[in-house]
mmCIF file of C-alpha atoms in Angstrom:
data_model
loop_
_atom_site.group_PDB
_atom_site.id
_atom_site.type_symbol
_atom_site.label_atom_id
_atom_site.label_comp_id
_atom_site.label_asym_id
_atom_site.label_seq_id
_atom_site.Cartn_x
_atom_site.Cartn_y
_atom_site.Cartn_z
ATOM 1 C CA UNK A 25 26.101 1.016 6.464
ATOM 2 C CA UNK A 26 24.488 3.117 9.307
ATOM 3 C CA UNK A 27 24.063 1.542 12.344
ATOM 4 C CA UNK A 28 22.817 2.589 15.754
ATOM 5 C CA UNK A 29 22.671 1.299 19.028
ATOM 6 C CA UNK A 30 20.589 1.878 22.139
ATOM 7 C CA UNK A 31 22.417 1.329 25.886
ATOM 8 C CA UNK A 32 20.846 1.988 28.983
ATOM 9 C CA UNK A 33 19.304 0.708 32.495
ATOM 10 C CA UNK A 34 16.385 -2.258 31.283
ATOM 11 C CA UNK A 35 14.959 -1.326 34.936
ATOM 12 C CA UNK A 36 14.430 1.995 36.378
ATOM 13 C CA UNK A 37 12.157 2.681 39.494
ATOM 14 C CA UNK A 38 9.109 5.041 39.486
ATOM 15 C CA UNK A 39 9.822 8.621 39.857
ATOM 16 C CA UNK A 40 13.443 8.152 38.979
ATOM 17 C CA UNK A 41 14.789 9.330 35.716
ATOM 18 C CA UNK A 42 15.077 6.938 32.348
ATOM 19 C CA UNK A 43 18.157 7.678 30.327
ATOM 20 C CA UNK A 44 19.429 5.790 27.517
ATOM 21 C CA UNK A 45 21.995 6.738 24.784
ATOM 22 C CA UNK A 46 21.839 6.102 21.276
ATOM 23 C CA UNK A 47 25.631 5.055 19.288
ATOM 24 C CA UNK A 48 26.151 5.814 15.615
ATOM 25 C CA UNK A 49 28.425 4.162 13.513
ATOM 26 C CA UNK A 50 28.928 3.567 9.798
ATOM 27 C CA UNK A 51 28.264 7.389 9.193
ATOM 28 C CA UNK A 52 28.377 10.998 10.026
ATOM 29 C CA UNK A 53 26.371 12.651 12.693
ATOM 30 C CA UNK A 54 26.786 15.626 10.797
ATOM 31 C CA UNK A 55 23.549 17.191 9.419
ATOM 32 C CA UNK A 56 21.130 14.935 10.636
ATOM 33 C CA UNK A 57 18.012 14.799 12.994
ATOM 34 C CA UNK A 58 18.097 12.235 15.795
ATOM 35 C CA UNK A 59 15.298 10.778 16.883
ATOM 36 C CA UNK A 60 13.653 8.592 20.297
ATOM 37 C CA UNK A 61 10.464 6.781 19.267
ATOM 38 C CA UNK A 62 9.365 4.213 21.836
ATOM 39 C CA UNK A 63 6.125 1.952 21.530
ATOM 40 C CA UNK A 64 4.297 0.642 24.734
ATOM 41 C CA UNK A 65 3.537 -2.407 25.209
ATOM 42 C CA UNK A 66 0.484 -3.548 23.226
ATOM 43 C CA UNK A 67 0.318 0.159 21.578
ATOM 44 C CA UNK A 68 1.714 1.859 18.527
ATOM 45 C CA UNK A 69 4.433 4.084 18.253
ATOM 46 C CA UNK A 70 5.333 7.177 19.780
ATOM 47 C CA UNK A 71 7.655 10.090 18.719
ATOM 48 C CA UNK A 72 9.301 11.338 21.795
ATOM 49 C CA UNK A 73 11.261 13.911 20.213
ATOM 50 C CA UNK A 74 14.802 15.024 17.848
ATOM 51 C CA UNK A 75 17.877 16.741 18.498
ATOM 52 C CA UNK A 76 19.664 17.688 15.415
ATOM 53 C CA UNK A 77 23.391 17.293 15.138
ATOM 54 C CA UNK A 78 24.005 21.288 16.166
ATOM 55 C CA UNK A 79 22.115 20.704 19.767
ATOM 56 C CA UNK A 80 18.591 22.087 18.367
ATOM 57 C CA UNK A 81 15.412 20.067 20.052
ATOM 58 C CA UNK A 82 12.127 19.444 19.687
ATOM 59 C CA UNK A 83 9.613 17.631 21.749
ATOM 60 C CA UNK A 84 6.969 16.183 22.134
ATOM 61 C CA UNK A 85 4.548 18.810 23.672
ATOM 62 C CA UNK A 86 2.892 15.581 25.857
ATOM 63 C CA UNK A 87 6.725 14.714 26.863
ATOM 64 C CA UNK A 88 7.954 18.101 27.016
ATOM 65 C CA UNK A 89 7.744 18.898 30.807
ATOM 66 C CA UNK A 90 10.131 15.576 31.187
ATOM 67 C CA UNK A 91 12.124 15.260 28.619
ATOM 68 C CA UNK A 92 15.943 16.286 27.770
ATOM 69 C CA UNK A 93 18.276 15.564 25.039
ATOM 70 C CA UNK A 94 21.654 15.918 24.166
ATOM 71 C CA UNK A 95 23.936 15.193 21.786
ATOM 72 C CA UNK A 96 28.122 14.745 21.786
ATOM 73 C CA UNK A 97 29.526 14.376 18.245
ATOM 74 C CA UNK A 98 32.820 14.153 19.116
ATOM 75 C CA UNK A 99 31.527 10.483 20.235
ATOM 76 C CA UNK A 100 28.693 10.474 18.145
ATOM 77 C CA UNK A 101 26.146 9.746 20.389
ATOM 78 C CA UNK A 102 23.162 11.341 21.379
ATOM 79 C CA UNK A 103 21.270 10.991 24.693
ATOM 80 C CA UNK A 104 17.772 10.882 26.257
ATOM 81 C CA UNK A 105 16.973 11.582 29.854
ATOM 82 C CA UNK A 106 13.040 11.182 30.664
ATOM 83 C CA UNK A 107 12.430 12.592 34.069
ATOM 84 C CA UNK A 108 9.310 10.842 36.712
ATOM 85 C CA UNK A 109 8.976 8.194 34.888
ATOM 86 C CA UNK A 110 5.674 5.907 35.744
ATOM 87 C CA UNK A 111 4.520 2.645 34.781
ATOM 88 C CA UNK A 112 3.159 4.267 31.497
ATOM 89 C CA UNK A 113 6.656 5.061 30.225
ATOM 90 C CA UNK A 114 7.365 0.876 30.016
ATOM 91 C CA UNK A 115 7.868 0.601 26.524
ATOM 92 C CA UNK A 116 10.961 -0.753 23.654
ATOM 93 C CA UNK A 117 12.703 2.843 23.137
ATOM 94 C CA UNK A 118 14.254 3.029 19.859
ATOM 95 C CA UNK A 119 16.376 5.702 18.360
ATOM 96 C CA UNK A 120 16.424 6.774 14.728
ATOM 97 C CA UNK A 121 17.711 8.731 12.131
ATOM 98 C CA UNK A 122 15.429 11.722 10.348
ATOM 99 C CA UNK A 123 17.322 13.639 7.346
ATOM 100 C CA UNK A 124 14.504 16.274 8.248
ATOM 101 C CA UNK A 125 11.922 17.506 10.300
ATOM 102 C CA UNK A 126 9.590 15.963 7.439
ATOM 103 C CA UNK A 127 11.023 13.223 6.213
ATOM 104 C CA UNK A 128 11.086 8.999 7.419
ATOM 105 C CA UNK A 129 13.178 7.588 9.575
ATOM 106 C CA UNK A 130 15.406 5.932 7.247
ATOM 107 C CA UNK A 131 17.310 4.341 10.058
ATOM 108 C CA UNK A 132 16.758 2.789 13.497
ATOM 109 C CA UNK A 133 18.555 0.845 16.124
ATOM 110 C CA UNK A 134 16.975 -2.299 17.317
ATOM 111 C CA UNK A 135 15.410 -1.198 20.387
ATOM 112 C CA UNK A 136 15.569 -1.405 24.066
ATOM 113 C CA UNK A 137 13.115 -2.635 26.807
ATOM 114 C CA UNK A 138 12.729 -0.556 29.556
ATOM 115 C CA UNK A 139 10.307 -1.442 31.967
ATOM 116 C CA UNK A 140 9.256 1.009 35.155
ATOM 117 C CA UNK A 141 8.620 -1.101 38.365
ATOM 118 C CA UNK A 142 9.577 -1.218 42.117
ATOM 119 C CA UNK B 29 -5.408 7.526 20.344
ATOM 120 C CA UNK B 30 -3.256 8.063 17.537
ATOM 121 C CA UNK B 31 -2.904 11.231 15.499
ATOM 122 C CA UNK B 32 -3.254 9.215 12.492
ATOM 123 C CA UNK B 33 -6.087 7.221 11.745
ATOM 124 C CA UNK B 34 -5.179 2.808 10.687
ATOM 125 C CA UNK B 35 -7.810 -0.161 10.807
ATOM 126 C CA UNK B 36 -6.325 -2.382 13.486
ATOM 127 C CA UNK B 37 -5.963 -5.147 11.099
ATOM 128 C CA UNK B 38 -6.272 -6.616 7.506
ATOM 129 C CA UNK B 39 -5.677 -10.446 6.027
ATOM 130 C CA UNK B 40 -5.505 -11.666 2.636
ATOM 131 C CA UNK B 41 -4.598 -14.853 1.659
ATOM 132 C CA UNK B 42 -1.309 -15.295 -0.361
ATOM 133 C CA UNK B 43 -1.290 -14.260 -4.029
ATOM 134 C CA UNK B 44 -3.706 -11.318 -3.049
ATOM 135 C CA UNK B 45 -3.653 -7.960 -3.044
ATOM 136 C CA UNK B 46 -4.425 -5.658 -0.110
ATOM 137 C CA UNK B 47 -4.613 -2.075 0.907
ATOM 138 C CA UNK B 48 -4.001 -0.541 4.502
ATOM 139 C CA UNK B 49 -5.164 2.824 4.832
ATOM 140 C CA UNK B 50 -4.083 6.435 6.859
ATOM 141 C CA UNK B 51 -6.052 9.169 7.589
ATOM 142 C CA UNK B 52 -5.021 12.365 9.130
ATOM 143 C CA UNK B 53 -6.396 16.122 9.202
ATOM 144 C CA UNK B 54 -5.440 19.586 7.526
ATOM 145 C CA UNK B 55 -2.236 19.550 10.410
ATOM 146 C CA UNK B 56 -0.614 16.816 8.580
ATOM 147 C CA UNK B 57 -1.915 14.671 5.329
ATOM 148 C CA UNK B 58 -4.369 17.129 4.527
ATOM 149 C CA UNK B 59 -1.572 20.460 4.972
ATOM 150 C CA UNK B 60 0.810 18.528 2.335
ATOM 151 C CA UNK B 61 3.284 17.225 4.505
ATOM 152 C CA UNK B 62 4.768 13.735 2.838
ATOM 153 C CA UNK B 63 3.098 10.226 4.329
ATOM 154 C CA UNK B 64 6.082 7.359 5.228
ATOM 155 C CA UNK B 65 5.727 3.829 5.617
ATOM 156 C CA UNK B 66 6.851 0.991 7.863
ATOM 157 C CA UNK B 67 7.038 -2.510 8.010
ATOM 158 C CA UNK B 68 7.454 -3.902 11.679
ATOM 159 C CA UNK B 69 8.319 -7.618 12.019
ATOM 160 C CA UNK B 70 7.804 -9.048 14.841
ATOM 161 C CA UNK B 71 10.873 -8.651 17.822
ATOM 162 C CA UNK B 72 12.708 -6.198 14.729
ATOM 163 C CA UNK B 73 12.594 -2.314 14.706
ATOM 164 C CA UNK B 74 10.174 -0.541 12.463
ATOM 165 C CA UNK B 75 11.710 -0.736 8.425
ATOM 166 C CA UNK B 76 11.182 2.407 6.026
ATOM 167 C CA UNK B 77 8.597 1.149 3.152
ATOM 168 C CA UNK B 78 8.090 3.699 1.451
ATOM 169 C CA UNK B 79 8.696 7.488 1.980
ATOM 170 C CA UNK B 80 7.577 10.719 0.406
ATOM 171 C CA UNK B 81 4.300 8.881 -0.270
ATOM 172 C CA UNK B 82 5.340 6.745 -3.204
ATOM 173 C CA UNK B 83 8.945 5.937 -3.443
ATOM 174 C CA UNK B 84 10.428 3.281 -2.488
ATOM 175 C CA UNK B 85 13.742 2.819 -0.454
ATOM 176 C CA UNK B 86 16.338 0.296 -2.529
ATOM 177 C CA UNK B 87 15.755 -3.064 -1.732
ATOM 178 C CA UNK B 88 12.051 -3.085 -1.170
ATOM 179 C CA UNK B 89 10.153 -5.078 -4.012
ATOM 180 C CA UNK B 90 7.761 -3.265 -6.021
ATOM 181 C CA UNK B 91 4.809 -5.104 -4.932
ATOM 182 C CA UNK B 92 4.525 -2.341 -1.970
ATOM 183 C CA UNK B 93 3.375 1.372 -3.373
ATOM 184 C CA UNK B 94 1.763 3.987 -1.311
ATOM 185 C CA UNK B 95 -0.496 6.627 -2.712
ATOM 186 C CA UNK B 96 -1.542 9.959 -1.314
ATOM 187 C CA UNK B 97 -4.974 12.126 -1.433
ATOM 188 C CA UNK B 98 -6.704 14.959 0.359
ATOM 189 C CA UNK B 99 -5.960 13.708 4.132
ATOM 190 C CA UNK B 100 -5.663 10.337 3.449
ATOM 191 C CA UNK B 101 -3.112 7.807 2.006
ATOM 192 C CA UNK B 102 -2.712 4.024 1.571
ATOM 193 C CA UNK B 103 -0.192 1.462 0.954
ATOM 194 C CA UNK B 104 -1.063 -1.849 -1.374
ATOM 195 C CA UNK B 105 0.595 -4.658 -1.080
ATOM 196 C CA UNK B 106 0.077 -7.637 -4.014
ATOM 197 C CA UNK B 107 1.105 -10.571 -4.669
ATOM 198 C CA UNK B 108 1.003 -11.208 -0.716
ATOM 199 C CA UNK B 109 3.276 -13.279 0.650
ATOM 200 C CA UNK B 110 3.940 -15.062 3.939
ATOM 201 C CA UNK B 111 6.752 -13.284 5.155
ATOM 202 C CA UNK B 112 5.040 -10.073 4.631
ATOM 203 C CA UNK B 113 3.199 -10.725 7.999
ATOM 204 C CA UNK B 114 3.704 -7.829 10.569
ATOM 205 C CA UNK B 115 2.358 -4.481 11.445
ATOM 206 C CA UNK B 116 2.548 -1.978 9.129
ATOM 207 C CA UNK B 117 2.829 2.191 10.121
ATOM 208 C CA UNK B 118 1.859 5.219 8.867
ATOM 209 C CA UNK B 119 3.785 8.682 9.954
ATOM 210 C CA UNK B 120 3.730 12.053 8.704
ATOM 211 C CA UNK B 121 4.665 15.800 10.068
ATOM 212 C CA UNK B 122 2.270 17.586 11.962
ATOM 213 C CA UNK B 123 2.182 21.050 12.032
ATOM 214 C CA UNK B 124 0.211 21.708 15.258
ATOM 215 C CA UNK B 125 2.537 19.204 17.318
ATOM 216 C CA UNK B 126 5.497 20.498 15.633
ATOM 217 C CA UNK B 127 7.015 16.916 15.354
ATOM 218 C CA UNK B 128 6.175 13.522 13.778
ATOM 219 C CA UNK B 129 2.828 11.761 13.966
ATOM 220 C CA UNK B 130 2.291 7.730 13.699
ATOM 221 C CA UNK B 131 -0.966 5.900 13.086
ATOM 222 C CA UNK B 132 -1.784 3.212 15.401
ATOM 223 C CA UNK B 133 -0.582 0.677 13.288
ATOM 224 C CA UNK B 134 -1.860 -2.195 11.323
ATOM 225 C CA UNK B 135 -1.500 -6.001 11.798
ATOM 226 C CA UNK B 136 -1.322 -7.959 8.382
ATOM 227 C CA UNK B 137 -2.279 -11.450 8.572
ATOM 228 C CA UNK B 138 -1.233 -13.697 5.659
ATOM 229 C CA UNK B 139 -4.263 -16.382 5.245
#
């Protein structure tokens, strides 16, 4: 069974940088889109972006200026760094599995909190 | 303001059937590009419903079904039950953001 696992600061200040990394286990990272989604508090979700397995991205073009991701399949995890972050970035981030660009996410960790705050 | 058009909330008492609806544009929906559903319990990550419009993922009971036309689509639910309280998402493709679009989601109260 695929499983994945968000990590990362809970806190981060404003105008610092939010990164959290996302753990796969139970299953390749091979040929696969990986996806951050994150929903704000009292809002719906939001796709942030995908890297697939090879290093390819795409983003979010409302994101895009602040937004980096990487991947490392030798430790099949891939990463998300979101730059100037500002109260409006508080939200659960979760991080997902796409088999394609047009597909659903058939699998998701089980989120993280990060709040932005002094 | 989502991308993808959901009513903010629905109720049916249990037994019933009810219908939550999408609605997109000719960048998504309406350009062919295959409608997904989730099912978001509350303090749980999102949970594929149904993808590629219609199909369901092993393990979900047939009483969920999604249906797709023009640039719209909806997902029933019958038979409701308690535990099927939570907020329920739509998400497609959309071709002018080049990525994935979600509706705003939909809260399902259980009478």
């Amino acid at each position: 069974q695929v499983q994945l696992q968000e990590s990362g600061p809970g806190l981060v200040k404003p105008s610092e940088t939010l990164s959290l990394t996302c753990t796969v286990s139970g299953g390749s990272i091979s040929s696969y889109y990986w996806s951050w989604i994150r929903r704000p508090p009292g809002k719906g979700l939001e796709w942030i972006g995908y890297i697939y397995y090879t290093g390819t991205t795409n983003y979010n073009p409302s994101l895009k200026s602040r937004v980096t991701m990487s991947v490392d399949t030798s430790r099949k995890q891939f990463s998300l760094e979101l730059s100037s972050v500002t109260a409006a970035d508080t939200a659960i981030y979760y991080c997902a599995r796409i088999p394609g660009p047009y597909s659903g996410y058939d699998y998701w960790g089980q989120g993280t909190l990060v709040t932005v705050s002094s | 303001q989502s991308v993808l058009t959901q009513p903010p909330s629905v109720s049916g008492a249990p037994g019933q059937r009810v219908t939550i609806s999408c609605t997109g544009s000719s960048s998504n929906i309406g350009a062919g590009y295959d409608v997904h559903w989730y099912q978001q319990l509350p303090g749980t990550a999102p949970k594929l419903l149904i993808y590629g419009n219609s199909n369901r993922p092993s393990g979900v009971p047939d009483r969920f079904s999604g249906s797709k036309s023009g640039t719209s689509a909806s997902l029933a639910i019958t038979g409701l039950q308690a535990e099927d309280e939570a907020d329920y998402y739509c998400q497609s493709f959309d071709s002018s953001l080049g990525g994935s679009v979600f509706g705003g989601g939909t809260k399902l109260t259980v009478l």
